[in-house]
Amino acid sequence: MFYIPSGLIQDMIAHARELAPHECCGILAGTNQTVAENYRITNILATMSEQELSRFEGAKLSDLQRLSPEERADIAFQMDAREMAMAQRAIRAKDHELLGFYHSHTFSPARPSQTDITIAMEFESYRTKLNLPAPLHLIVSLEHPDTPDIRAYRIMDSQATEVSIQPISAS
Amino acid sequence: MIKVRIPTPLRPMTGGKNEVEIAGNSVAEILENLGSAHPGIKERICDDEGEVRRFINIYVNEEDIRFLTGKETPLKEGDEVSIIPAIAGGR
Ligand SMILES: [Zn+2]
């Protein structure tokens, strides 16, 4: 069980709606099982060069190569590394921990895709060496625009397991 | 020699190795020597101007080099350099 202030849930949904049809992305931080803050991070995918797309693999890479740069951000996200580093520094300064990552699925359900799982496993391969806790992967789905769905997962050994989230009133 | 951790997408360029030992007294020297040892890998990490690409973080031990002295960050025996793509994903 993870506890998330309802204001932060609303902010993540607002973030997803502001950027739609592009996917949004961000970082969640707090202590123990309770999220205290979120950091909106820029999805730089639409401005990445053809060569930089090779950061993605397999089917996702060929899908991205077929689309225009603007359309690419509708089906994927890449966090800006500098903003991510700045957020991690701010999180440490507050004695918070990085608890997870969030992103939106503009046209599909709130379930991790193969790309989400592959990249989560990439993160797992160096996470412990950097002393970071196991992250939650939260997805905001706008598939049904009037009823956004928000779900959280742990991704271990290439398997995603849903974790329940409990909205709380105060932050 | 400095231990350099290679992220999954770049491992095909290091013969599948997740860590390589590279000589160098600064992050810049490590990137240069890594590129000589494994042709093509430096271009994946740095852009045409030699700047680290916007989706990659480089850590020395547990600290991002942006909060040290960037590519000029000095290295000593026992330090570890990690090349880490920022989180990505999709639908
Ligand atoms: Zn996704």
XYZ file of N, CA and C and ligand atoms in Angstrom:
787
model
N 0.836 -1.210 0.000
C 0.000 0.000 0.000
C 0.870 1.259 0.000
N 0.539 2.184 -0.902
C 1.219 3.478 -0.931
C 0.206 4.583 -0.676
N 0.610 5.559 0.094
C -0.284 6.672 0.419
C 0.123 7.886 -0.401
N -0.840 8.470 -1.092
C -0.542 9.639 -1.940
C -1.582 10.722 -1.660
N -1.161 11.933 -1.290
C -2.127 13.017 -1.077
C -2.976 13.219 -2.335
N -4.270 13.403 -2.153
C -5.133 13.525 -3.345
C -4.738 14.714 -4.205
N -4.193 15.765 -3.588
C -3.737 16.921 -4.367
C -2.655 16.532 -5.370
N -1.776 15.602 -4.972
C -0.709 15.176 -5.890
C -1.288 14.319 -7.017
N -2.269 13.504 -6.674
C -2.921 12.697 -7.718
C -3.569 13.639 -8.737
N -4.256 14.664 -8.224
C -4.893 15.636 -9.121
C -3.838 16.344 -9.973
N -2.688 16.645 -9.372
C -1.645 17.335 -10.128
C -1.081 16.450 -11.238
N -0.933 15.149 -10.956
C -0.414 14.245 -11.993
C -1.420 14.121 -13.145
N -2.704 14.073 -12.796
C -3.736 14.009 -13.851
C -3.727 15.311 -14.663
N -3.603 16.441 -13.945
C -3.557 17.739 -14.633
C -2.343 17.800 -15.562
N -1.208 17.293 -15.071
C 0.024 17.267 -15.871
C -0.200 16.446 -17.148
N -0.804 15.267 -16.982
C -1.074 14.402 -18.139
C -1.985 15.117 -19.140
N -3.010 15.801 -18.623
C -3.958 16.481 -19.528
C -3.306 17.655 -20.232
N -2.444 18.388 -19.506
C -1.786 19.547 -20.128
C -0.928 19.129 -21.311
N -0.252 17.991 -21.176
C 0.679 17.583 -22.235
C 0.036 16.708 -23.309
N -1.139 16.178 -23.036
C -1.792 15.288 -24.005
C -1.909 15.996 -25.350
N -1.697 15.302 -26.494
C -1.506 13.856 -26.612
C -0.101 13.348 -26.257
N 0.819 14.238 -25.918
C 2.144 13.755 -25.508
C 2.046 13.093 -24.137
N 2.948 12.173 -23.878
C 3.019 11.582 -22.545
C 3.760 12.550 -21.620
N 3.315 12.604 -20.365
C 4.029 13.398 -19.372
C 4.869 12.441 -18.531
N 5.801 12.989 -17.742
C 6.583 12.133 -16.854
C 7.070 12.924 -15.653
N 7.353 12.213 -14.589
C 7.806 12.885 -13.377
C 8.277 11.915 -12.319
N 8.642 12.496 -11.181
C 9.252 11.745 -10.079
C 8.408 11.939 -8.828
N 8.297 10.889 -8.033
C 7.588 10.959 -6.757
C 8.584 10.769 -5.620
N 8.411 11.564 -4.562
C 9.336 11.446 -3.434
C 8.573 11.548 -2.132
N 9.185 11.055 -1.088
C 8.555 11.106 0.227
C 9.328 10.234 1.186
N 8.642 9.697 2.177
C 9.318 8.820 3.125
C 8.460 7.578 3.350
N 9.143 6.497 3.671
C 8.484 5.208 3.880
C 7.526 4.916 2.726
N 6.262 4.742 3.011
C 5.296 4.391 1.960
C 4.433 5.589 1.594
N 4.833 6.774 2.006
C 3.975 7.932 1.814
C 4.617 8.955 0.884
N 3.945 9.245 -0.207
C 4.449 10.233 -1.159
C 4.183 11.621 -0.587
N 5.184 12.495 -0.652
C 5.010 13.846 -0.122
C 5.076 14.900 -1.222
N 5.679 14.566 -2.350
C 5.828 15.578 -3.405
C 6.037 14.896 -4.756
N 5.695 15.653 -5.815
C 6.009 15.169 -7.157
C 6.798 16.242 -7.902
N 7.641 15.803 -8.805
C 8.444 16.707 -9.628
C 8.073 16.439 -11.080
N 7.565 17.460 -11.748
C 7.303 17.317 -13.182
C 8.632 17.378 -13.922
N 8.875 16.411 -14.785
C 10.122 16.369 -15.555
C 9.745 16.482 -17.037
N 10.553 17.218 -17.804
C 10.252 17.391 -19.226
C 10.439 16.089 -20.005
N 9.462 15.765 -20.832
C 9.587 14.651 -21.783
C 10.296 15.211 -23.017
N 11.567 14.845 -23.192
C 12.365 15.448 -24.275
C 12.281 14.646 -25.581
N 11.446 13.630 -25.605
C 11.450 12.725 -26.761
C 11.269 13.422 -28.111
N 10.323 14.384 -28.172
C 10.031 15.018 -29.459
C 11.225 15.804 -29.991
N 12.187 16.131 -29.123
C 13.344 16.908 -29.585
C 14.616 16.059 -29.636
N 14.458 14.747 -29.531
C 15.651 13.895 -29.637
C 15.969 13.628 -31.105
N 17.275 13.510 -31.394
C 17.699 13.262 -32.778
C 17.441 11.796 -33.132
N 17.481 11.527 -34.444
C 17.299 10.154 -34.924
C 18.287 9.219 -34.226
N 19.539 9.696 -34.105
C 20.576 8.857 -33.504
C 20.274 8.563 -32.027
N 19.722 9.581 -31.362
C 19.443 9.407 -29.926
C 18.313 8.415 -29.660
N 17.478 8.189 -30.671
C 16.376 7.235 -30.499
C 16.888 5.828 -30.224
N 18.148 5.565 -30.590
C 18.691 4.217 -30.381
C 18.817 3.896 -28.896
N 18.492 4.873 -28.058
C 18.364 4.621 -26.632
C 17.226 3.606 -26.377
N 16.263 3.581 -27.309
C 15.177 2.602 -27.215
C 15.555 1.374 -28.028
N 14.870 0.280 -27.744
C 15.250 -0.967 -28.404
C 14.064 -1.615 -29.116
N 14.372 -2.565 -29.941
C 13.389 -3.486 -30.510
C 12.206 -2.822 -31.185
N 11.017 -3.334 -30.864
C 9.788 -2.886 -31.515
C 9.529 -1.405 -31.266
N 9.833 -0.932 -30.047
C 9.583 0.482 -29.733
C 10.433 1.382 -30.617
N 11.693 0.967 -30.839
C 12.576 1.764 -31.689
C 12.006 1.859 -33.107
N 11.571 0.739 -33.672
C 11.032 0.817 -35.040
C 9.735 1.623 -35.073
N 8.901 1.513 -34.029
C 7.681 2.331 -33.976
C 8.039 3.813 -33.976
N 9.026 4.182 -33.162
C 9.405 5.590 -33.041
C 9.946 6.113 -34.359
N 10.752 5.277 -35.041
C 11.383 5.719 -36.292
C 10.359 5.982 -37.394
N 9.202 5.335 -37.284
C 8.170 5.523 -38.301
C 7.399 6.827 -38.124
N 7.463 7.400 -36.908
C 6.628 8.561 -36.594
C 7.391 9.875 -36.760
N 6.634 10.970 -36.837
C 7.272 12.285 -36.830
C 7.715 12.560 -35.391
N 8.697 13.463 -35.204
C 9.179 13.734 -33.837
C 8.049 14.076 -32.862
N 7.096 14.909 -33.303
C 5.995 15.274 -32.411
C 5.161 14.059 -32.019
N 4.902 13.199 -33.010
C 4.073 12.008 -32.730
C 4.777 11.018 -31.805
N 6.103 11.030 -31.832
C 6.843 10.076 -30.992
C 6.507 10.257 -29.522
N 6.316 11.525 -29.121
C 6.035 11.797 -27.707
C 4.638 11.347 -27.296
N 3.814 10.942 -28.285
C 2.487 10.407 -27.946
C 2.568 8.955 -27.465
N 3.641 8.274 -27.850
C 3.714 6.846 -27.507
C 4.869 6.530 -26.567
N 5.634 7.540 -26.168
C 6.784 7.256 -25.305
C 7.248 8.528 -24.607
N 8.101 8.341 -23.616
C 8.705 9.507 -22.964
C 10.162 9.204 -22.664
N 10.930 10.276 -22.605
C 12.311 10.211 -22.142
C 12.485 11.374 -21.193
N 12.804 11.098 -19.931
C 13.008 12.194 -18.983
C 14.281 12.957 -19.326
N 14.229 14.269 -19.083
C 15.417 15.102 -19.197
C 16.346 14.725 -18.033
N 17.569 14.318 -18.376
C 18.481 13.787 -17.350
C 18.903 14.857 -16.343
N 19.076 16.073 -16.848
C 19.509 17.141 -15.949
C 18.413 17.450 -14.916
N 17.172 17.560 -15.398
C 16.067 17.829 -14.464
C 15.917 16.693 -13.457
N 16.154 15.484 -13.933
C 16.046 14.334 -13.035
C 17.121 14.417 -11.943
N 18.321 14.803 -12.338
C 19.408 14.938 -11.356
C 19.110 16.066 -10.367
N 18.562 17.175 -10.868
C 18.219 18.300 -9.981
C 17.133 17.879 -8.985
N 16.154 17.126 -9.473
C 15.078 16.666 -8.589
C 15.647 15.744 -7.519
N 16.540 14.847 -7.931
C 17.110 13.921 -6.950
C 17.894 14.666 -5.879
N 18.536 15.761 -6.299
C 19.282 16.560 -5.332
C 18.315 17.264 -4.367
N 17.217 17.810 -4.899
C 16.225 18.481 -4.048
C 15.594 17.480 -3.072
N 15.381 16.263 -3.557
C 14.781 15.214 -2.719
C 15.697 14.898 -1.531
N 16.983 14.776 -1.816
C 17.935 14.496 -0.730
C 17.985 15.635 0.271
N 17.935 16.888 -0.255
C 18.029 18.061 0.630
C 16.855 18.096 1.609
N 15.722 17.511 1.197
C 14.552 17.501 2.086
C 14.505 16.256 2.950
N 15.556 15.446 2.880
C 15.557 14.165 3.590
C 14.426 13.250 3.141
N 14.006 13.435 1.904
C 13.033 12.515 1.321
C 13.793 11.448 0.547
N 13.041 10.431 0.120
C 13.600 9.401 -0.739
C 12.883 9.447 -2.081
N 13.592 9.023 -3.115
C 12.944 8.879 -4.410
C 12.052 7.630 -4.305
N 10.745 7.824 -4.347
C 9.839 6.683 -4.156
C 9.362 6.092 -5.471
N 9.419 6.879 -6.534
C 8.945 6.302 -7.789
C 8.932 7.275 -8.945
N 8.439 6.757 -10.061
C 8.336 7.531 -11.299
C 6.898 7.468 -11.772
N 6.445 8.511 -12.432
C 5.120 8.429 -13.039
C 5.184 8.887 -14.483
N 4.272 8.389 -15.285
C 4.114 8.886 -16.653
C 2.693 8.613 -17.100
N 2.302 9.218 -18.214
C 0.931 9.036 -18.690
C 0.894 8.126 -19.908
N -0.220 7.445 -20.070
C -0.549 6.734 -21.300
C -1.752 7.469 -21.864
N -1.542 8.195 -22.943
C -2.614 9.038 -23.437
C -3.775 8.247 -24.020
N -3.451 7.150 -24.694
C -4.509 6.413 -25.407
C -4.625 4.953 -24.987
N -3.969 4.561 -23.922
C -3.975 3.133 -23.566
C -4.131 2.977 -22.054
N -4.411 1.765 -21.604
C -4.691 1.547 -20.175
C -3.472 1.814 -19.279
N -3.761 1.920 -17.978
C -2.713 2.194 -16.986
C -1.969 0.910 -16.631
N -1.361 0.300 -17.632
C -0.584 -0.924 -17.418
C 0.786 -0.729 -18.035
N 1.851 -1.213 -17.369
C 3.193 -1.041 -17.936
C 3.311 -1.742 -19.290
N 3.899 -1.057 -20.246
C 4.139 -1.655 -21.563
C 5.436 -2.446 -21.501
N 5.732 -3.163 -22.574
C 7.016 -3.876 -22.636
C 8.175 -2.904 -22.493
N 8.063 -1.726 -23.122
C 9.132 -0.724 -23.009
C 9.282 -0.270 -21.553
N 8.157 -0.033 -20.884
C 8.221 0.371 -19.470
C 8.976 -0.678 -18.647
N 8.690 -1.943 -18.932
C 9.306 -3.026 -18.157
C 10.798 -3.137 -18.486
N 11.125 -3.054 -19.778
C 12.538 -3.140 -20.178
C 13.354 -2.034 -19.520
N 12.819 -0.816 -19.540
C 13.598 0.300 -19.007
C 13.606 0.285 -17.473
N 12.533 -0.211 -16.876
C 12.544 -0.382 -15.414
C 13.623 -1.390 -15.013
N 13.803 -2.424 -15.805
C 14.835 -3.418 -15.493
C 16.226 -2.842 -15.719
N 16.348 -1.953 -16.699
C 17.625 -1.249 -16.910
C 17.953 -0.446 -15.644
N 16.943 0.250 -15.101
C 17.137 1.026 -13.870
C 17.507 0.104 -12.710
N 16.858 -1.063 -12.628
C 17.171 -2.025 -11.557
C 18.632 -2.441 -11.586
N 19.218 -2.492 -12.805
C 20.580 -3.016 -12.906
C 21.615 -2.103 -12.246
N 21.270 -0.831 -12.026
C 22.246 0.012 -11.320
C 21.691 0.673 -10.071
N 20.423 0.451 -9.795
C 19.773 1.122 -8.664
C 20.486 0.895 -7.334
N 20.790 -0.357 -7.011
C 21.369 -0.626 -5.688
C 22.773 -0.036 -5.574
N 23.489 0.022 -6.710
C 24.843 0.588 -6.655
C 24.802 2.071 -6.354
N 23.673 2.718 -6.654
C 23.536 4.150 -6.364
C 22.740 4.380 -5.080
N 22.497 3.290 -4.348
C 21.802 3.414 -3.067
C 20.405 4.002 -3.172
N 19.679 3.624 -4.209
C 18.315 4.129 -4.357
C 17.338 3.016 -3.986
N 16.223 3.375 -3.344
C 15.235 2.355 -2.998
C 14.479 1.865 -4.240
N 13.881 0.685 -4.139
C 13.099 0.129 -5.251
C 11.937 1.065 -5.562
N 11.820 1.530 -6.800
C 10.797 2.528 -7.108
C 9.438 1.935 -7.455
N 8.442 2.763 -7.268
C 7.100 2.477 -7.721
C 6.992 3.069 -9.128
N 6.277 2.381 -10.018
C 6.055 2.933 -11.357
C 4.579 3.218 -11.481
N 4.251 4.490 -11.523
C 2.849 4.882 -11.531
C 2.452 5.376 -12.924
N 1.298 4.943 -13.379
C 0.846 5.315 -14.729
C -0.520 5.994 -14.645
N -0.633 7.139 -15.305
C -1.904 7.858 -15.405
C -2.452 7.573 -16.800
N -3.588 6.919 -16.877
C -4.169 6.649 -18.194
C -5.272 7.649 -18.508
N -5.182 8.229 -19.709
C -6.242 9.126 -20.203
C -7.039 8.444 -21.311
N -6.996 7.114 -21.320
C -7.719 6.367 -22.354
C -9.196 6.788 -22.366
N -9.779 6.903 -21.180
C -11.140 7.436 -21.048
C -10.989 8.825 -20.426
N -10.992 9.861 -21.259
C -10.556 11.195 -20.809
C -11.304 11.722 -19.580
N -12.587 11.371 -19.440
C -13.341 11.921 -18.314
C -13.135 11.150 -17.019
N -12.604 9.937 -17.140
C -12.358 9.145 -15.934
C -10.931 8.605 -15.976
N -9.968 9.467 -15.686
C -8.567 9.029 -15.722
C -8.352 7.877 -14.730
N -7.514 6.947 -15.124
C -7.221 5.797 -14.266
C -5.761 5.923 -13.850
N -5.495 5.707 -12.557
C -4.132 5.866 -12.080
C -3.772 4.629 -11.278
N -2.713 3.956 -11.698
C -2.320 2.698 -11.045
C -0.810 2.656 -10.853
N -0.409 1.899 -9.815
C 1.013 1.826 -9.483
C 1.493 0.380 -9.509
N 2.752 0.202 -9.858
C 3.328 -1.141 -10.000
C 4.740 -1.184 -9.433
N 5.123 -2.356 -8.982
C 6.518 -2.693 -8.748
C 6.936 -3.501 -9.963
N 8.126 -3.257 -10.463
C 8.598 -4.050 -11.598
C 9.892 -4.742 -11.179
N 9.830 -6.061 -11.048
C 10.966 -6.878 -10.608
C 11.046 -8.092 -11.507
N 12.266 -8.523 -11.822
C 12.459 -9.720 -12.655
C 11.567 -9.696 -13.896
N 11.459 -8.522 -14.510
C 10.662 -8.344 -15.739
C 9.171 -8.621 -15.552
N 8.702 -8.566 -14.305
C 7.272 -8.753 -14.035
C 6.736 -7.522 -13.331
N 5.587 -7.039 -13.782
C 4.952 -5.908 -13.112
C 3.865 -6.431 -12.177
N 3.902 -5.971 -10.937
C 2.883 -6.362 -9.955
C 2.204 -5.104 -9.455
N 0.868 -5.080 -9.547
C 0.183 -3.869 -9.111
C 0.259 -3.711 -7.597
N 0.440 -2.465 -7.172
C 0.511 -2.107 -5.758
C -0.653 -1.153 -5.521
N -1.399 -1.327 -4.444
C -2.546 -0.430 -4.279
C -2.091 0.929 -3.746
N -2.799 1.934 -4.200
C -2.500 3.284 -3.720
C -3.728 3.840 -3.014
N -3.447 4.523 -1.918
C -4.520 5.047 -1.090
C -4.399 6.571 -1.079
N -5.407 7.269 -1.625
C -5.344 8.737 -1.549
C -5.515 9.184 -0.094
N -4.752 10.179 0.306
C -4.939 10.743 1.643
C -5.240 12.226 1.488
N -5.910 12.805 2.483
C -6.420 14.162 2.274
C -5.357 15.247 2.427
N -4.489 15.143 3.419
C -3.501 16.217 3.613
C -2.143 15.764 3.114
N -1.270 16.726 2.796
C 0.057 16.335 2.350
C 1.061 16.451 3.490
N 43.423 2.244 -12.954
C 42.280 2.003 -13.827
C 40.987 2.317 -13.082
N 40.019 2.824 -13.852
C 38.735 3.212 -13.258
C 37.676 2.242 -13.778
N 36.838 1.805 -12.871
C 35.744 0.916 -13.270
C 34.616 1.776 -13.856
N 34.184 1.442 -15.069
C 33.119 2.201 -15.728
C 31.930 1.277 -15.955
N 30.778 1.655 -15.427
C 29.562 0.837 -15.589
C 28.849 1.246 -16.870
N 28.525 0.258 -17.660
C 27.920 0.477 -18.975
C 26.430 0.120 -18.917
N 25.547 1.008 -19.343
C 24.111 0.683 -19.299
C 23.730 -0.335 -20.372
N 22.633 -1.021 -20.134
C 22.190 -2.098 -21.040
C 22.226 -1.720 -22.523
N 21.680 -0.537 -22.921
C 21.619 -0.269 -24.370
C 23.000 -0.143 -25.028
N 24.051 0.115 -24.225
C 25.385 0.293 -24.816
C 26.248 -0.965 -24.712
N 25.734 -1.991 -24.060
C 26.559 -3.190 -23.854
C 26.947 -3.928 -25.131
N 26.112 -3.845 -26.190
C 26.573 -4.484 -27.429
C 27.921 -3.910 -27.900
N 28.227 -2.671 -27.487
C 29.471 -2.041 -27.942
C 30.651 -2.404 -27.053
N 30.397 -3.036 -25.904
C 31.500 -3.464 -25.035
C 31.547 -4.991 -24.990
N 31.087 -5.620 -26.049
C 31.093 -7.081 -26.096
C 30.206 -7.685 -25.026
N 29.155 -6.946 -24.628
C 28.205 -7.473 -23.643
C 28.596 -7.191 -22.202
N 29.784 -6.624 -21.996
C 30.239 -6.375 -20.613
C 29.466 -5.241 -19.956
N 29.122 -5.424 -18.670
C 28.440 -4.345 -17.957
C 29.417 -3.431 -17.220
N 30.673 -3.844 -17.148
C 31.703 -2.992 -16.545
C 32.981 -3.133 -17.350
N 33.657 -2.022 -17.551
C 34.965 -2.100 -18.210
C 35.957 -1.282 -17.382
N 37.227 -1.604 -17.488
C 38.266 -0.864 -16.774
C 38.923 0.071 -17.784
N 38.941 1.370 -17.460
C 39.468 2.362 -18.390
C 40.455 3.258 -17.628
N 41.547 3.646 -18.307
C 42.506 4.551 -17.677
C 42.055 5.989 -17.885
N 42.313 6.846 -16.895
C 41.985 8.260 -17.056
C 41.974 8.965 -15.715
N 42.337 10.256 -15.743
C 42.388 11.031 -14.500
C 41.200 11.972 -14.347
N 40.312 11.972 -15.341
C 39.117 12.809 -15.240
C 38.011 12.107 -16.031
N 36.783 12.572 -15.851
C 35.665 11.977 -16.583
C 35.880 12.167 -18.086
N 36.372 13.364 -18.489
C 36.612 13.627 -19.910
C 37.599 12.613 -20.489
N 38.667 12.337 -19.746
C 39.662 11.370 -20.241
C 39.069 9.967 -20.336
N 38.227 9.632 -19.360
C 37.577 8.311 -19.388
C 36.703 8.181 -20.637
N 35.932 9.240 -20.947
C 35.041 9.180 -22.116
C 35.859 9.031 -23.395
N 36.959 9.776 -23.465
C 37.846 9.714 -24.627
C 38.421 8.294 -24.778
N 38.958 7.767 -23.679
C 39.608 6.452 -23.736
C 38.596 5.316 -23.914
N 37.410 5.526 -23.370
C 36.339 4.541 -23.568
C 35.995 4.474 -25.060
N 35.951 5.660 -25.693
C 35.654 5.743 -27.122
C 36.720 5.085 -27.982
N 37.984 5.191 -27.540
C 39.055 4.545 -28.316
C 38.984 3.034 -28.154
N 38.670 2.577 -26.945
C 38.626 1.132 -26.687
C 37.399 0.489 -27.328
N 36.298 1.264 -27.397
C 35.036 0.712 -27.918
C 34.446 1.691 -28.926
N 34.924 1.647 -30.171
C 34.540 2.649 -31.176
C 33.016 2.813 -31.288
N 32.591 4.079 -31.313
C 31.171 4.378 -31.468
C 30.473 4.670 -30.154
N 31.048 4.233 -29.052
C 30.327 4.362 -27.777
C 30.300 5.819 -27.297
N 31.372 6.563 -27.566
C 31.402 7.947 -27.083
C 30.317 8.777 -27.753
N 30.063 8.497 -29.047
C 29.025 9.232 -29.787
C 27.636 8.953 -29.230
N 27.477 7.796 -28.610
C 26.177 7.492 -28.000
C 26.004 8.271 -26.695
N 27.106 8.616 -26.058
C 27.047 9.291 -24.748
C 27.111 10.813 -24.908
N 27.925 11.277 -25.866
C 28.135 12.716 -26.031
C 27.641 13.175 -27.403
N 27.210 14.438 -27.486
C 26.767 14.978 -28.773
C 27.970 15.476 -29.586
N 27.702 16.102 -30.740
C 28.778 16.532 -31.635
C 29.695 17.562 -30.983
N 29.156 18.315 -30.023
C 29.984 19.308 -29.323
C 30.750 18.691 -28.142
N 30.556 17.400 -27.941
C 31.266 16.743 -26.844
C 30.536 16.823 -25.509
N 29.320 17.420 -25.528
C 28.550 17.510 -24.280
C 27.778 16.207 -24.047
N 27.634 15.866 -22.779
C 26.874 14.660 -22.435
C 25.433 14.847 -22.909
N 24.891 13.848 -23.580
C 23.544 13.954 -24.149
C 22.504 14.195 -23.061
N 21.365 14.817 -23.480
C 20.374 15.294 -22.502
C 19.623 14.191 -21.777
N 19.783 12.954 -22.223
C 19.075 11.881 -21.524
C 20.033 10.980 -20.753
N 21.280 11.457 -20.581
C 22.264 10.629 -19.876
C 22.821 11.373 -18.659
N 22.893 10.671 -17.549
C 23.580 11.173 -16.364
C 24.855 10.362 -16.178
N 25.912 11.036 -15.742
C 27.145 10.332 -15.412
C 27.410 10.534 -13.925
N 27.591 9.453 -13.237
C 27.868 9.502 -11.805
C 29.312 9.111 -11.551
N 29.940 9.807 -10.600
C 31.203 9.328 -10.044
C 30.837 8.849 -8.647
N 31.032 7.571 -8.421
C 30.544 6.922 -7.199
C 29.043 7.187 -7.108
N 28.560 7.892 -6.062
C 27.106 8.087 -5.992
C 26.672 9.498 -6.339
N 27.564 10.314 -6.908
C 27.215 11.715 -7.170
C 27.215 12.018 -8.662
N 26.193 12.748 -9.097
C 26.103 13.174 -10.482
C 27.225 14.187 -10.766
N 27.911 14.049 -11.910
C 29.037 14.954 -12.182
C 28.591 16.413 -12.332
N 27.290 16.645 -12.592
C 26.818 18.035 -12.663
C 27.011 18.743 -11.327
N 27.014 17.972 -10.241
C 27.168 18.574 -8.913
C 28.610 18.457 -8.433
N 29.487 17.944 -9.289
C 30.919 17.916 -8.999
C 31.494 18.981 -9.937
N 32.427 18.633 -10.790
C 32.912 19.658 -11.716
C 32.739 19.192 -13.162
N 31.587 18.590 -13.418
C 31.261 18.181 -14.782
C 32.270 17.189 -15.325
N 32.567 17.338 -16.625
C 33.490 16.394 -17.252
C 34.916 16.545 -16.735
N 35.186 17.726 -16.100
C 36.536 17.926 -15.548
C 36.707 17.240 -14.198
N 35.645 16.644 -13.673
C 35.726 15.969 -12.367
C 36.926 15.018 -12.335
N 37.862 15.251 -11.388
C 39.052 14.382 -11.311
C 38.691 13.000 -10.760
N 39.455 12.016 -11.142
C 39.209 10.644 -10.687
C 40.479 10.088 -10.065
N 40.297 9.247 -9.069
C 41.441 8.556 -8.472
C 41.153 7.066 -8.424
N 42.224 6.290 -8.254
C 42.099 4.838 -8.170
C 40.977 4.463 -7.192
N 40.110 3.564 -7.585
C 39.028 3.141 -6.690
C 37.709 3.835 -6.985
N 37.763 4.986 -7.702
C 36.506 5.646 -8.083
C 35.782 4.782 -9.110
N 34.466 4.931 -9.150
C 33.667 4.222 -10.141
C 32.809 5.212 -10.902
N 32.799 5.047 -12.215
C 32.006 5.928 -13.072
C 30.812 5.122 -13.587
N 29.603 5.684 -13.451
C 28.408 5.005 -13.970
C 27.763 5.882 -15.028
N 27.467 5.291 -16.172
C 26.785 6.006 -17.259
C 25.348 5.535 -17.215
N 24.441 6.475 -16.965
C 23.055 6.091 -16.652
C 22.052 6.859 -17.476
N 21.345 6.197 -18.381
C 20.294 6.893 -19.110
C 19.147 7.222 -18.155
N 18.573 8.416 -18.281
C 17.436 8.780 -17.436
C 16.249 7.897 -17.793
N 15.317 7.810 -16.868
C 14.146 6.940 -17.052
C 13.365 7.323 -18.319
N 12.936 6.301 -18.996
C 12.103 6.471 -20.181
C 11.036 5.386 -20.160
N 10.175 5.399 -21.146
C 9.149 4.364 -21.215
C 8.171 4.730 -22.297
N 7.015 4.165 -22.215
C 6.040 4.462 -23.257
C 4.770 3.689 -23.022
N 4.012 3.555 -24.058
C 2.753 2.860 -23.872
C 2.850 1.435 -24.417
Zn 4.231 3.425 -20.142
